[in-house]
PDB file of C-alpha atoms in Angstrom:
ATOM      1  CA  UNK A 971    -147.634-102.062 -31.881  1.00 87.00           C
ATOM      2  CA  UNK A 972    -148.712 -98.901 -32.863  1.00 93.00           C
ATOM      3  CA  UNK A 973    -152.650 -97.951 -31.832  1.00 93.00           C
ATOM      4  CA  UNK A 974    -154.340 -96.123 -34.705  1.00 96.00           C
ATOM      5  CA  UNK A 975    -157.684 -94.443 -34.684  1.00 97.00           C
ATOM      6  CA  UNK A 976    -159.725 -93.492 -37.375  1.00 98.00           C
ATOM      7  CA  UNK A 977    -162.152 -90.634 -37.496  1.00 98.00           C
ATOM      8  CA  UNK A 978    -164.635 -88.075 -38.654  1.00 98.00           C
ATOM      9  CA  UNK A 979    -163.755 -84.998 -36.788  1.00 98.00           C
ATOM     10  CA  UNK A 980    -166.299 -82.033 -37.180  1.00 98.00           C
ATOM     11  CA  UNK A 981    -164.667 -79.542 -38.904  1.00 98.00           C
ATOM     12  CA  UNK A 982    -166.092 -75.979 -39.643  1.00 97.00           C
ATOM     13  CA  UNK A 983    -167.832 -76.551 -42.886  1.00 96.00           C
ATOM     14  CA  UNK A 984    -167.996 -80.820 -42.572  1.00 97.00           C
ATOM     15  CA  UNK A 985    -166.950 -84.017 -41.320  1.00 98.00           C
ATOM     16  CA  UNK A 986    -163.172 -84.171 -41.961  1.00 98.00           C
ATOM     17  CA  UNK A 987    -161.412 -87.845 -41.511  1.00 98.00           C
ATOM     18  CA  UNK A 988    -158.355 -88.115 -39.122  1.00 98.00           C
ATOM     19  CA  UNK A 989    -155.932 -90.362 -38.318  1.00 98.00           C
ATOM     20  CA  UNK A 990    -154.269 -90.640 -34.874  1.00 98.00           C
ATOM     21  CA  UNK A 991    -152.225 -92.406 -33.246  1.00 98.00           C
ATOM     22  CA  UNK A 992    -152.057 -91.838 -29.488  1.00 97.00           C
ATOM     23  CA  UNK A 993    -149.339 -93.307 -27.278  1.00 97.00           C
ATOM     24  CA  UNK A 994    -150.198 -94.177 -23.677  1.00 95.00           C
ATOM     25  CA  UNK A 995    -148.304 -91.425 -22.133  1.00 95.00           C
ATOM     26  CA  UNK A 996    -148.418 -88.077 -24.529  1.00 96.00           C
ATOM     27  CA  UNK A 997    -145.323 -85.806 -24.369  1.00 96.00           C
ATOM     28  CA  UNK A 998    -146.088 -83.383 -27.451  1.00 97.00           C
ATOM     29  CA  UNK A 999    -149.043 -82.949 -30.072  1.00 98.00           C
ATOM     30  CA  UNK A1000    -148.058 -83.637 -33.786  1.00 98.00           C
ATOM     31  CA  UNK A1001    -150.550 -82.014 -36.725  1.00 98.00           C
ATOM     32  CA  UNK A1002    -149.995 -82.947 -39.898  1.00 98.00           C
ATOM     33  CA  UNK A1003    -150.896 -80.437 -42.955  1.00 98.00           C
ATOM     34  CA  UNK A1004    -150.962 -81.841 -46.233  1.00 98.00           C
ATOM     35  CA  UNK A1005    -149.900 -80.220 -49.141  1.00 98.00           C
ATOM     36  CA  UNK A1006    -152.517 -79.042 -52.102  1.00 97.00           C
ATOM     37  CA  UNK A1007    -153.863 -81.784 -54.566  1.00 95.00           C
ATOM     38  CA  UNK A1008    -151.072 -83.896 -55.951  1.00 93.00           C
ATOM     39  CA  UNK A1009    -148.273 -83.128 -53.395  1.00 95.00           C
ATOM     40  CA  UNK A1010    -150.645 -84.962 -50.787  1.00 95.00           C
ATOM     41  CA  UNK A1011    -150.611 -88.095 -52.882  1.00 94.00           C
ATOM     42  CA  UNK A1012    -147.391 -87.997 -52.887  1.00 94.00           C
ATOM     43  CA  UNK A1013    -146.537 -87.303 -49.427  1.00 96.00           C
ATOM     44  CA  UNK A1014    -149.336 -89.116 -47.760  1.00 96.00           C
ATOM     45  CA  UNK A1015    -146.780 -92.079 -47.760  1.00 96.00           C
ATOM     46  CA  UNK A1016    -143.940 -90.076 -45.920  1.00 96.00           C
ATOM     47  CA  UNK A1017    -146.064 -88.509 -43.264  1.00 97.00           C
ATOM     48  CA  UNK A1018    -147.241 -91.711 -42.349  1.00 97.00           C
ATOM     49  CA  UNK A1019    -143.687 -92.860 -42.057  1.00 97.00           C
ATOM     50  CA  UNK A1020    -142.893 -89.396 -39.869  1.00 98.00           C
ATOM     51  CA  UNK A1021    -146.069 -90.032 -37.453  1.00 98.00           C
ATOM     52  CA  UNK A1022    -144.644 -93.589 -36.610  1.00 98.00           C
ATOM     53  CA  UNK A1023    -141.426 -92.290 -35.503  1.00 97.00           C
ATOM     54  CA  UNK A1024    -143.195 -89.974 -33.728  1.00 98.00           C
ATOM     55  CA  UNK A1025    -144.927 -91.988 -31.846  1.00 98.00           C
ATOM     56  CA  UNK A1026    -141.965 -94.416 -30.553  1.00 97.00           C
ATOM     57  CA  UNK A1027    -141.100 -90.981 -28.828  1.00 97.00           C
ATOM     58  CA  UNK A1028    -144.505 -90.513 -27.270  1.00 97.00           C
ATOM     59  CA  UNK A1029    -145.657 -88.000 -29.499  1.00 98.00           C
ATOM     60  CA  UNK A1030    -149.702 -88.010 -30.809  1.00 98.00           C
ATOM     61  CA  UNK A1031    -149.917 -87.150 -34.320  1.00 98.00           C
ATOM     62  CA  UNK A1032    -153.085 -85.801 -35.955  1.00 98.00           C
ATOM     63  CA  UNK A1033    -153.282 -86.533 -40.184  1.00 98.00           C
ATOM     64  CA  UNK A1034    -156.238 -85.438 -41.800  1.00 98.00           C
ATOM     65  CA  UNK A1035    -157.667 -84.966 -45.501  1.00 98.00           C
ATOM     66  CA  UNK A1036    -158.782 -81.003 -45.717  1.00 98.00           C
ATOM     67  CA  UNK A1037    -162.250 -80.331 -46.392  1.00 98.00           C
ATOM     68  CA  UNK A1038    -163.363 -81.339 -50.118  1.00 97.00           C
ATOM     69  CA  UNK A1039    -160.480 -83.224 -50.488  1.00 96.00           C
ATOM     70  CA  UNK A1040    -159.303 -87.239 -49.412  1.00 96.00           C
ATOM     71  CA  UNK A1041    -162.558 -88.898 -47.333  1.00 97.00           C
ATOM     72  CA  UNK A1042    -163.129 -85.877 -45.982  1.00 98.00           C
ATOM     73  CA  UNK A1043    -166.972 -84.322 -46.525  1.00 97.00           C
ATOM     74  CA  UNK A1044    -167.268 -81.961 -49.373  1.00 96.00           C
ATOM     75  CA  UNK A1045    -166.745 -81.327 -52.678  1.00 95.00           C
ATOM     76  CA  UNK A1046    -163.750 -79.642 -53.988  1.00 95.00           C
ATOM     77  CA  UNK A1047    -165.794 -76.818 -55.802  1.00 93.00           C
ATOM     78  CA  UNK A1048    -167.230 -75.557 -52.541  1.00 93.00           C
ATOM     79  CA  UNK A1049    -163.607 -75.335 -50.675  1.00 96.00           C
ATOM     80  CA  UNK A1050    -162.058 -71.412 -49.994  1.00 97.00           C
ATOM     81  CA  UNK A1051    -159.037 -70.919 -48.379  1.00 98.00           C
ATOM     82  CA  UNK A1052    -160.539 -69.354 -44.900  1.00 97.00           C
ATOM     83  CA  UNK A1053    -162.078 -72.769 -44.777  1.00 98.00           C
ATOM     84  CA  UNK A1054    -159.031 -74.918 -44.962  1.00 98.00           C
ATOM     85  CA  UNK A1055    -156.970 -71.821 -42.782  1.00 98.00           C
ATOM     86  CA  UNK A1056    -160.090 -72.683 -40.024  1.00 98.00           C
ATOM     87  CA  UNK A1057    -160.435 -75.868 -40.093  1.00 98.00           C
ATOM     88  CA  UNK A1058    -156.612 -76.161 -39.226  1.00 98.00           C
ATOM     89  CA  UNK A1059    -156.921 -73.384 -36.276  1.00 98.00           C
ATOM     90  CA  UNK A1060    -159.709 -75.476 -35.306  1.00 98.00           C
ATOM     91  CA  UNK A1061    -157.725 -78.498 -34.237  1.00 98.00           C
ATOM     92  CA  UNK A1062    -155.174 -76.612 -32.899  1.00 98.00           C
ATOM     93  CA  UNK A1063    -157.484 -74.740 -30.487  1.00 98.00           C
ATOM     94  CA  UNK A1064    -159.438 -77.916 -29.431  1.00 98.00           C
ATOM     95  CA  UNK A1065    -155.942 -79.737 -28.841  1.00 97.00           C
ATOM     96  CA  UNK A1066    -155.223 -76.771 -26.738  1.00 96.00           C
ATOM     97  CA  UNK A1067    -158.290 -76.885 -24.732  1.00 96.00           C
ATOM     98  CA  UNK A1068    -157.723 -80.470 -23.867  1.00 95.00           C
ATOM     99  CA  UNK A1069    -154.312 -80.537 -23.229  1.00 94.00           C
ATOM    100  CA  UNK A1070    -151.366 -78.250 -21.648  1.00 93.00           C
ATOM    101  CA  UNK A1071    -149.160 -80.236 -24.391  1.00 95.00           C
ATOM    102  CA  UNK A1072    -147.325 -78.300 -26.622  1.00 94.00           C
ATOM    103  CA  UNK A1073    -148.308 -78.182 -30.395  1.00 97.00           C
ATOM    104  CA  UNK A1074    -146.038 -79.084 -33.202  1.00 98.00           C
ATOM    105  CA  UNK A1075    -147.386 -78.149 -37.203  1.00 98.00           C
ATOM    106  CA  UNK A1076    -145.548 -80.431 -39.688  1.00 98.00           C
ATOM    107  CA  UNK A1077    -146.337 -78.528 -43.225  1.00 98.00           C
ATOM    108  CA  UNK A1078    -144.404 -80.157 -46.309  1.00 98.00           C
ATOM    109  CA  UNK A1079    -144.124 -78.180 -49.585  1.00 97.00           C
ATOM    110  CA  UNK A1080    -147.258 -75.806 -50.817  1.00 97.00           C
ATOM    111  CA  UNK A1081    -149.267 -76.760 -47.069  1.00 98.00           C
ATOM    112  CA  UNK A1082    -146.806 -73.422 -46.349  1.00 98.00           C
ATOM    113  CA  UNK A1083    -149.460 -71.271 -48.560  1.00 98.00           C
ATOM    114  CA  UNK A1084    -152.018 -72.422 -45.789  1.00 98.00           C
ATOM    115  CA  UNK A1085    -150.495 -70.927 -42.805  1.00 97.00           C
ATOM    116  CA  UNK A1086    -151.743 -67.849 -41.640  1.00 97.00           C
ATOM    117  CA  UNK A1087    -150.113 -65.878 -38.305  1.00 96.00           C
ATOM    118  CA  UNK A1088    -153.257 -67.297 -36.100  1.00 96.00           C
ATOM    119  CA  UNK A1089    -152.605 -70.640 -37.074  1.00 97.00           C
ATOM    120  CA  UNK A1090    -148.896 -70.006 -35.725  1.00 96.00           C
ATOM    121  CA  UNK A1091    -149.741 -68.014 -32.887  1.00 95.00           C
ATOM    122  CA  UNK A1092    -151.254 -71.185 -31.388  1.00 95.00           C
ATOM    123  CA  UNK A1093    -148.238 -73.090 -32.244  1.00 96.00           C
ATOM    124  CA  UNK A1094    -145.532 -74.294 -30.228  1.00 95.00           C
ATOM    125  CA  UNK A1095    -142.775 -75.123 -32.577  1.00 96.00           C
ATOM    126  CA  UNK A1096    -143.399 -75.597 -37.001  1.00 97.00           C
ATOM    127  CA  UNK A1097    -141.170 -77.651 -38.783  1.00 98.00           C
ATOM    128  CA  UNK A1098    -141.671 -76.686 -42.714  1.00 98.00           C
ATOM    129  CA  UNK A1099    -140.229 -79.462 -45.723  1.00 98.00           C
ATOM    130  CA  UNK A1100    -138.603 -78.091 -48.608  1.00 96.00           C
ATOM    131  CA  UNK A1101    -141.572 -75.176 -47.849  1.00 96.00           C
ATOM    132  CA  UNK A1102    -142.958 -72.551 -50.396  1.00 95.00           C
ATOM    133  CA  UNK A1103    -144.700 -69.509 -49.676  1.00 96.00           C
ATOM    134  CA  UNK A1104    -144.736 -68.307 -53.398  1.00 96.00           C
ATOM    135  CA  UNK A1105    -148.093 -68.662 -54.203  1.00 97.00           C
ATOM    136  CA  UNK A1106    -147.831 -67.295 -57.722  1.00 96.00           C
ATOM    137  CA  UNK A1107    -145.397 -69.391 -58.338  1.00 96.00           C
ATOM    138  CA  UNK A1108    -147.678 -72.322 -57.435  1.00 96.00           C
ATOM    139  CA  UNK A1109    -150.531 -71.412 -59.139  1.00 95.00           C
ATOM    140  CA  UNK A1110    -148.692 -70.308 -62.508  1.00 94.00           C
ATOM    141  CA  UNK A1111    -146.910 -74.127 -61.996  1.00 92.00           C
ATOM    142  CA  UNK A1112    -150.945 -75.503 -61.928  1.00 91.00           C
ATOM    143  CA  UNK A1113    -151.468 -73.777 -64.904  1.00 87.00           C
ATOM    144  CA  UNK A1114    -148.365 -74.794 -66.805  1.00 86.00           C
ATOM    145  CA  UNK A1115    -149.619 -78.404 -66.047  1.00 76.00           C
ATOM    146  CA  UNK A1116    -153.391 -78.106 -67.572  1.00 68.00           C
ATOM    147  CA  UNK A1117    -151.857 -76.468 -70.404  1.00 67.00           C
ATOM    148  CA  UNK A1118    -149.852 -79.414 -71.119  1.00 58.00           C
ATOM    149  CA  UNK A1119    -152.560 -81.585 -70.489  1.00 56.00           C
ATOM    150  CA  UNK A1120    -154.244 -79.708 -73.150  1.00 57.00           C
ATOM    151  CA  UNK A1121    -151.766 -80.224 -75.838  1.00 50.00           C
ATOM    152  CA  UNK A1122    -151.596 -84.118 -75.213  1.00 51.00           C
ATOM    153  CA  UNK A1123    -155.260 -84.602 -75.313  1.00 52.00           C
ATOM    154  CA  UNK A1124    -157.110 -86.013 -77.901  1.00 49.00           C
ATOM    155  CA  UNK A1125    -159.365 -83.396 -80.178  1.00 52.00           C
ATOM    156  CA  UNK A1126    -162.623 -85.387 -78.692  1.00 49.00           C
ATOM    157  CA  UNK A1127    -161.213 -85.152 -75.207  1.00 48.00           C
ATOM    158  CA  UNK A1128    -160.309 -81.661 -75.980  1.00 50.00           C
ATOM    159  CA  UNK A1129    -163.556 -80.563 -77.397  1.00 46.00           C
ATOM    160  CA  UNK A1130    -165.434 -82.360 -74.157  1.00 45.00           C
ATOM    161  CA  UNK A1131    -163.210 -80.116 -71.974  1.00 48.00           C
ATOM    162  CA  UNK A1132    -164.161 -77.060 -73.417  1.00 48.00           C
ATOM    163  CA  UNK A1133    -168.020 -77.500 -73.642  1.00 46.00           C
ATOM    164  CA  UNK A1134    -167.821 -78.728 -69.631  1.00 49.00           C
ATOM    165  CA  UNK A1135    -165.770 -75.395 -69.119  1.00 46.00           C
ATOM    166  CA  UNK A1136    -168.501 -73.114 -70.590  1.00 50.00           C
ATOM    167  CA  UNK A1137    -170.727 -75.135 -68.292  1.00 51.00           C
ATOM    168  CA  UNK A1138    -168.541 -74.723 -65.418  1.00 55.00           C
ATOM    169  CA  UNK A1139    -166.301 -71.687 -65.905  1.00 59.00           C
ATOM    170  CA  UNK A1140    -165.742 -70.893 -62.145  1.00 83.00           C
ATOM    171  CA  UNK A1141    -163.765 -74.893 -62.358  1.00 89.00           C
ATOM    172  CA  UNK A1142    -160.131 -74.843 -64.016  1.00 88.00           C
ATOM    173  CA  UNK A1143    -159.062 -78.939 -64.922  1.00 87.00           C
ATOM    174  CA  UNK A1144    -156.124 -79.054 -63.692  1.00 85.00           C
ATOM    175  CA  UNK A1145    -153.938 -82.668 -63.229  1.00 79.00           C
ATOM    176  CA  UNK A1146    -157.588 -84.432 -62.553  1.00 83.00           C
ATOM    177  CA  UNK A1147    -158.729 -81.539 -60.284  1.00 89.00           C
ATOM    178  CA  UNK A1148    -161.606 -79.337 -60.505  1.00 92.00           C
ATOM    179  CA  UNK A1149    -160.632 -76.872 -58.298  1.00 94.00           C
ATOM    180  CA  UNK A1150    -162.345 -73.563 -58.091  1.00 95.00           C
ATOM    181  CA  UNK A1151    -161.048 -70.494 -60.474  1.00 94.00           C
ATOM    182  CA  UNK A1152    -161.914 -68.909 -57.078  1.00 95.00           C
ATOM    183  CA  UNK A1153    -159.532 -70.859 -54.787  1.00 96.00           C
ATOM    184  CA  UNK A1154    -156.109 -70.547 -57.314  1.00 96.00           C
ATOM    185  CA  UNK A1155    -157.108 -66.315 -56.863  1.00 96.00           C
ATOM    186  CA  UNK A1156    -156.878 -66.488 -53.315  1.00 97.00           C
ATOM    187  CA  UNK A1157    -153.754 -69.210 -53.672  1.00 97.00           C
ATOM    188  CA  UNK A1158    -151.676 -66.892 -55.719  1.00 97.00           C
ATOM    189  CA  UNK A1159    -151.912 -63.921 -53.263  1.00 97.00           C
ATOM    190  CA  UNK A1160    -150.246 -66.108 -50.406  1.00 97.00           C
ATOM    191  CA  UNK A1161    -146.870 -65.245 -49.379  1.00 95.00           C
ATOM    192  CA  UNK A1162    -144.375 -65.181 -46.958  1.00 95.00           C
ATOM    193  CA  UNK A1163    -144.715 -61.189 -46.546  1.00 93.00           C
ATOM    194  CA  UNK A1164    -148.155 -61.709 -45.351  1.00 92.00           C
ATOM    195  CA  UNK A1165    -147.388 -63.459 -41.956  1.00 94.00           C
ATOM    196  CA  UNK A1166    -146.933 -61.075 -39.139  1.00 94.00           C
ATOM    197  CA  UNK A1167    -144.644 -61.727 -36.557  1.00 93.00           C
ATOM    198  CA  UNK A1168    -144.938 -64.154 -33.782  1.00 92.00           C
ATOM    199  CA  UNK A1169    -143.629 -67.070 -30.740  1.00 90.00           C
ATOM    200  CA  UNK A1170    -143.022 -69.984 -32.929  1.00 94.00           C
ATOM    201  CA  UNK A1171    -139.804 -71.555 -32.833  1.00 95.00           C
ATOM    202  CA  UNK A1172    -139.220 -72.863 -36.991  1.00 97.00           C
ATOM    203  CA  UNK A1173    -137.229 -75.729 -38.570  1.00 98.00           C
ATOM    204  CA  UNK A1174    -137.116 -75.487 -42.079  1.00 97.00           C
ATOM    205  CA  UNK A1175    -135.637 -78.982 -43.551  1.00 97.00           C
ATOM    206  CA  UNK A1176    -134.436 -77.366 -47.252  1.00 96.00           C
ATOM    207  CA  UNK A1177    -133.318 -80.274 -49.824  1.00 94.00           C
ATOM    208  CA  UNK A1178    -130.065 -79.308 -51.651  1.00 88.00           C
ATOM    209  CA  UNK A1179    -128.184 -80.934 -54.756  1.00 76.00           C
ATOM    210  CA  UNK A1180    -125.078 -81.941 -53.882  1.00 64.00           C
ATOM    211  CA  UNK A1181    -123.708 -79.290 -57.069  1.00 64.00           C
ATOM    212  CA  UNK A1182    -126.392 -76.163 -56.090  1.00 68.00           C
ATOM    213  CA  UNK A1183    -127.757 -74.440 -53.061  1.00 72.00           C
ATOM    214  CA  UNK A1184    -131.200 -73.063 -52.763  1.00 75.00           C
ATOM    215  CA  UNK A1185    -132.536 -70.808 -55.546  1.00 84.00           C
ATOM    216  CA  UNK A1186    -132.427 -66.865 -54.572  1.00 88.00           C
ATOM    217  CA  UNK A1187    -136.222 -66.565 -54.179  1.00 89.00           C
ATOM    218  CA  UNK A1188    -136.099 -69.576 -51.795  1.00 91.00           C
ATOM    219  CA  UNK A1189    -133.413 -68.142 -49.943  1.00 93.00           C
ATOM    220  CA  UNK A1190    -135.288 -64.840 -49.475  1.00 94.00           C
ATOM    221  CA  UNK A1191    -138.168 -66.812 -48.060  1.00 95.00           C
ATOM    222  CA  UNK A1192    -135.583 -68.510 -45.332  1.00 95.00           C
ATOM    223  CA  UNK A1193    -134.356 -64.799 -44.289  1.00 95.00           C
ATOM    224  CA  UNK A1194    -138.043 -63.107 -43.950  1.00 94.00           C
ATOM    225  CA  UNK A1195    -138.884 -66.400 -42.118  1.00 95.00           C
ATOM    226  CA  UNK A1196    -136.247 -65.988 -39.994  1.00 95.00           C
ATOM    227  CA  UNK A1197    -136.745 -61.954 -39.066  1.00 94.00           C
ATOM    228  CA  UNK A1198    -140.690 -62.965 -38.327  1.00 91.00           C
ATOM    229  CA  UNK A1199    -139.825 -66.035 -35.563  1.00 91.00           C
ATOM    230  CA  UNK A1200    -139.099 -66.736 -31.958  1.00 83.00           C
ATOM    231  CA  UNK A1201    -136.004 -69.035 -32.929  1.00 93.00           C
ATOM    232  CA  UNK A1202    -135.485 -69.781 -37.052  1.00 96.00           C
ATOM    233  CA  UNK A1203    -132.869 -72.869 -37.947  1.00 97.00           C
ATOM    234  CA  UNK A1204    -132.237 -74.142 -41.555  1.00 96.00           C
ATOM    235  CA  UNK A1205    -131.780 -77.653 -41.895  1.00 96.00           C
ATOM    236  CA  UNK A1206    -130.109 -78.514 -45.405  1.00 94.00           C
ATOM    237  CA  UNK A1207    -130.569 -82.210 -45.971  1.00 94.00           C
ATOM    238  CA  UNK A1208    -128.960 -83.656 -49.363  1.00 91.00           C
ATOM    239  CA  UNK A1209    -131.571 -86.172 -49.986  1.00 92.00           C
ATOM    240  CA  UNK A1210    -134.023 -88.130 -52.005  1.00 89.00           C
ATOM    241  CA  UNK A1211    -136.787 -85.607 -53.435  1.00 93.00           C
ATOM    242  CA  UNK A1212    -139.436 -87.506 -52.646  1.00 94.00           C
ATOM    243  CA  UNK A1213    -142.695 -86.126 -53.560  1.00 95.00           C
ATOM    244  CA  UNK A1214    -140.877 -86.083 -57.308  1.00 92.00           C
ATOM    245  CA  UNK A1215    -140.986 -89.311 -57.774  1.00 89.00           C
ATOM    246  CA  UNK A1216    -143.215 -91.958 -60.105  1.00 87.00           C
ATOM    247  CA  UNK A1217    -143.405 -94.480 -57.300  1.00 89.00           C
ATOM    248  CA  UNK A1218    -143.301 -94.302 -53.655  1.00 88.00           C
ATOM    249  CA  UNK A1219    -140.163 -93.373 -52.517  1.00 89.00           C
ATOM    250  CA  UNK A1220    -138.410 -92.731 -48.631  1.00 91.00           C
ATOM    251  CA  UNK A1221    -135.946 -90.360 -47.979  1.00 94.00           C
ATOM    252  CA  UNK A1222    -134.336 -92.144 -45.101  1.00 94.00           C
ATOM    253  CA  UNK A1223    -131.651 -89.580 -44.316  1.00 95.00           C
ATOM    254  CA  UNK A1224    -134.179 -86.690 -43.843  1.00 96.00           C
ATOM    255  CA  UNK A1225    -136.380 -89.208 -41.597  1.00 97.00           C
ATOM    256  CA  UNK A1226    -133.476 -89.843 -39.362  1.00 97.00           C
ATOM    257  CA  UNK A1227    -132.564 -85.915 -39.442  1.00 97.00           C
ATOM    258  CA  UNK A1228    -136.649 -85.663 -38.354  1.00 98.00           C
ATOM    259  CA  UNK A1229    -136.422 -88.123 -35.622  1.00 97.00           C
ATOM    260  CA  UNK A1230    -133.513 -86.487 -34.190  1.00 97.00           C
ATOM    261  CA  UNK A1231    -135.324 -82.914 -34.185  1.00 97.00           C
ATOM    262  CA  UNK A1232    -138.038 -85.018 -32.695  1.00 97.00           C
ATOM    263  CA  UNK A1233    -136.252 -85.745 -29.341  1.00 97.00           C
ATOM    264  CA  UNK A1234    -134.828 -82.433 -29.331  1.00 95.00           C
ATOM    265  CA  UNK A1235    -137.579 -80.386 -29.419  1.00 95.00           C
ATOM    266  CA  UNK A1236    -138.842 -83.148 -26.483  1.00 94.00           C
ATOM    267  CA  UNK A1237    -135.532 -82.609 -24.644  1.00 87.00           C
ATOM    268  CA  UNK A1238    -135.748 -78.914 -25.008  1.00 77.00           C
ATOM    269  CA  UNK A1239    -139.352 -78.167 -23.007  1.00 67.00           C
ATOM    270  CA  UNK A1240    -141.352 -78.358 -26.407  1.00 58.00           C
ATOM    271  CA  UNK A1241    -143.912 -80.783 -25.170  1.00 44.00           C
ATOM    272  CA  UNK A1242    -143.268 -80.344 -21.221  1.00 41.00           C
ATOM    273  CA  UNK A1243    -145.474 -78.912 -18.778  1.00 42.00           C
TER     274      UNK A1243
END
């Protein structure tokens, strides 16, 4: 039986829930980052998945909802990005002050436009998911979704939209979100090129097609990753895209593939003393 606690950790604007799940003998520290707004609904499923075969191997995961977002405290109109970068160096830092464990970041999809070189400068080891560090690309994506939206809404709903976004200009509607015009500026000047380098050993799991490899600008991302890291190893996986899907899907090849990078990063001193 797994043992699962839940709860409000203070994080450096509010209260931000956790869940953990703490094995009697701890061999490694597991931290969860969710993606951004719909990718964590998506996900939330699979990490939980991830964290329970993590713990068979005596790993401690940490999954938490960033500030404004999930039951965590706040609103999503008062998040920045230094707040969700600190709140993640945060945990690290206090895991690290408790513990001579080694760390281990888990960041699926657009959690990569997160990471910052302190964040991985406290890490032991990352292991990214189909990763991207284009955050134009990401926001322009956003974008290309509330315009949609637009077009498919009624003229009442429309009309409502527009007097609420005179009221509230510094909100965009985007896929249900109000997020902060504010927060997709400082999102769209994330990349890859902006991480220094640094210790961390990195896993990047990249899902392929059976018929096509890895677009070029992906590929790029894999080779500056690679010239900025301690040890850098690609890990194609020709599996279910999850986080695409309309219902809750597993990709059970990648989880096996995870499980096995699990025990060797164990097996390999990350997560000795």
């Amino acid at each position: 039986m797994i043992a699962i606690k839940a709860e409000f950790y203070r994080g450096t604007q509010g209260q931000l829930f956790r869940l953990i799940r703490r094995p009697v003998q701890i061999k490694s520290h597991l931290l969860f980052v969710a993606p951004l707004f719909e990718q964590a609904n998506k996900t939330r499923h699979h990490i939980t998945r991830s964290a329970n075969n993590a713990y068979h191997l005596g790993i401690e995961s940490i999954i938490f909802d960033h500030f404004g977002t999930g039951d965590s405290e706040g609103e999503l109109s008062q998040v920045t990005l230094s707040v969700w970068q600190a709140d993640i160096l945060k945990q690290i830092q206090d895991l690290k002050s408790n513990s001579s464990k080694n760390i281990v970041l888990s960041v699926p999809l657009s959690a990569a436009l997160l990471l910052s070189t302190d964040i991985l400068n406290q890490t032991d080891a990352l292991i990214l998911l189909h990763a991207d560090f284009d955050g134009k690309k990401f926001v322009r994506q956003l974008k290309r979704l509330a315009l949609v939206a637009d077009f498919s809404h009624s003229p009442a709903k429309n009309y409502a939209q527009q007097a609420d976004a005179k009221t509230h200009p510094e909100l965009l509607d985007i896929a249900g979100y109000q997020i902060p015009a504010s927060l997709l500026a400082e999102l769209n000047e994330q990349h890859i090129t902006m991480l220094a380098s640094c210790n961390v050993a990195c896993y990047w799991f990249e899902w392929q097609s059976s018929t096509h490899n890895s677009s070029l600008g992906r590929v790029k991302q894999q080779q500056h990753l690679a010239t900025k890291t301690q040890q850098f190893e690609l890990l194609p996986t020709i599996d279910f895209k999850f986080w695409q899907a309309s219902e809750l899907q597993l990709a059970g090849d990648f989880l096996a593939q995870e499980q096995q990078l699990f025990s060797q990063l164990l097996n390999m001193g990350v997560g000795h003393e």
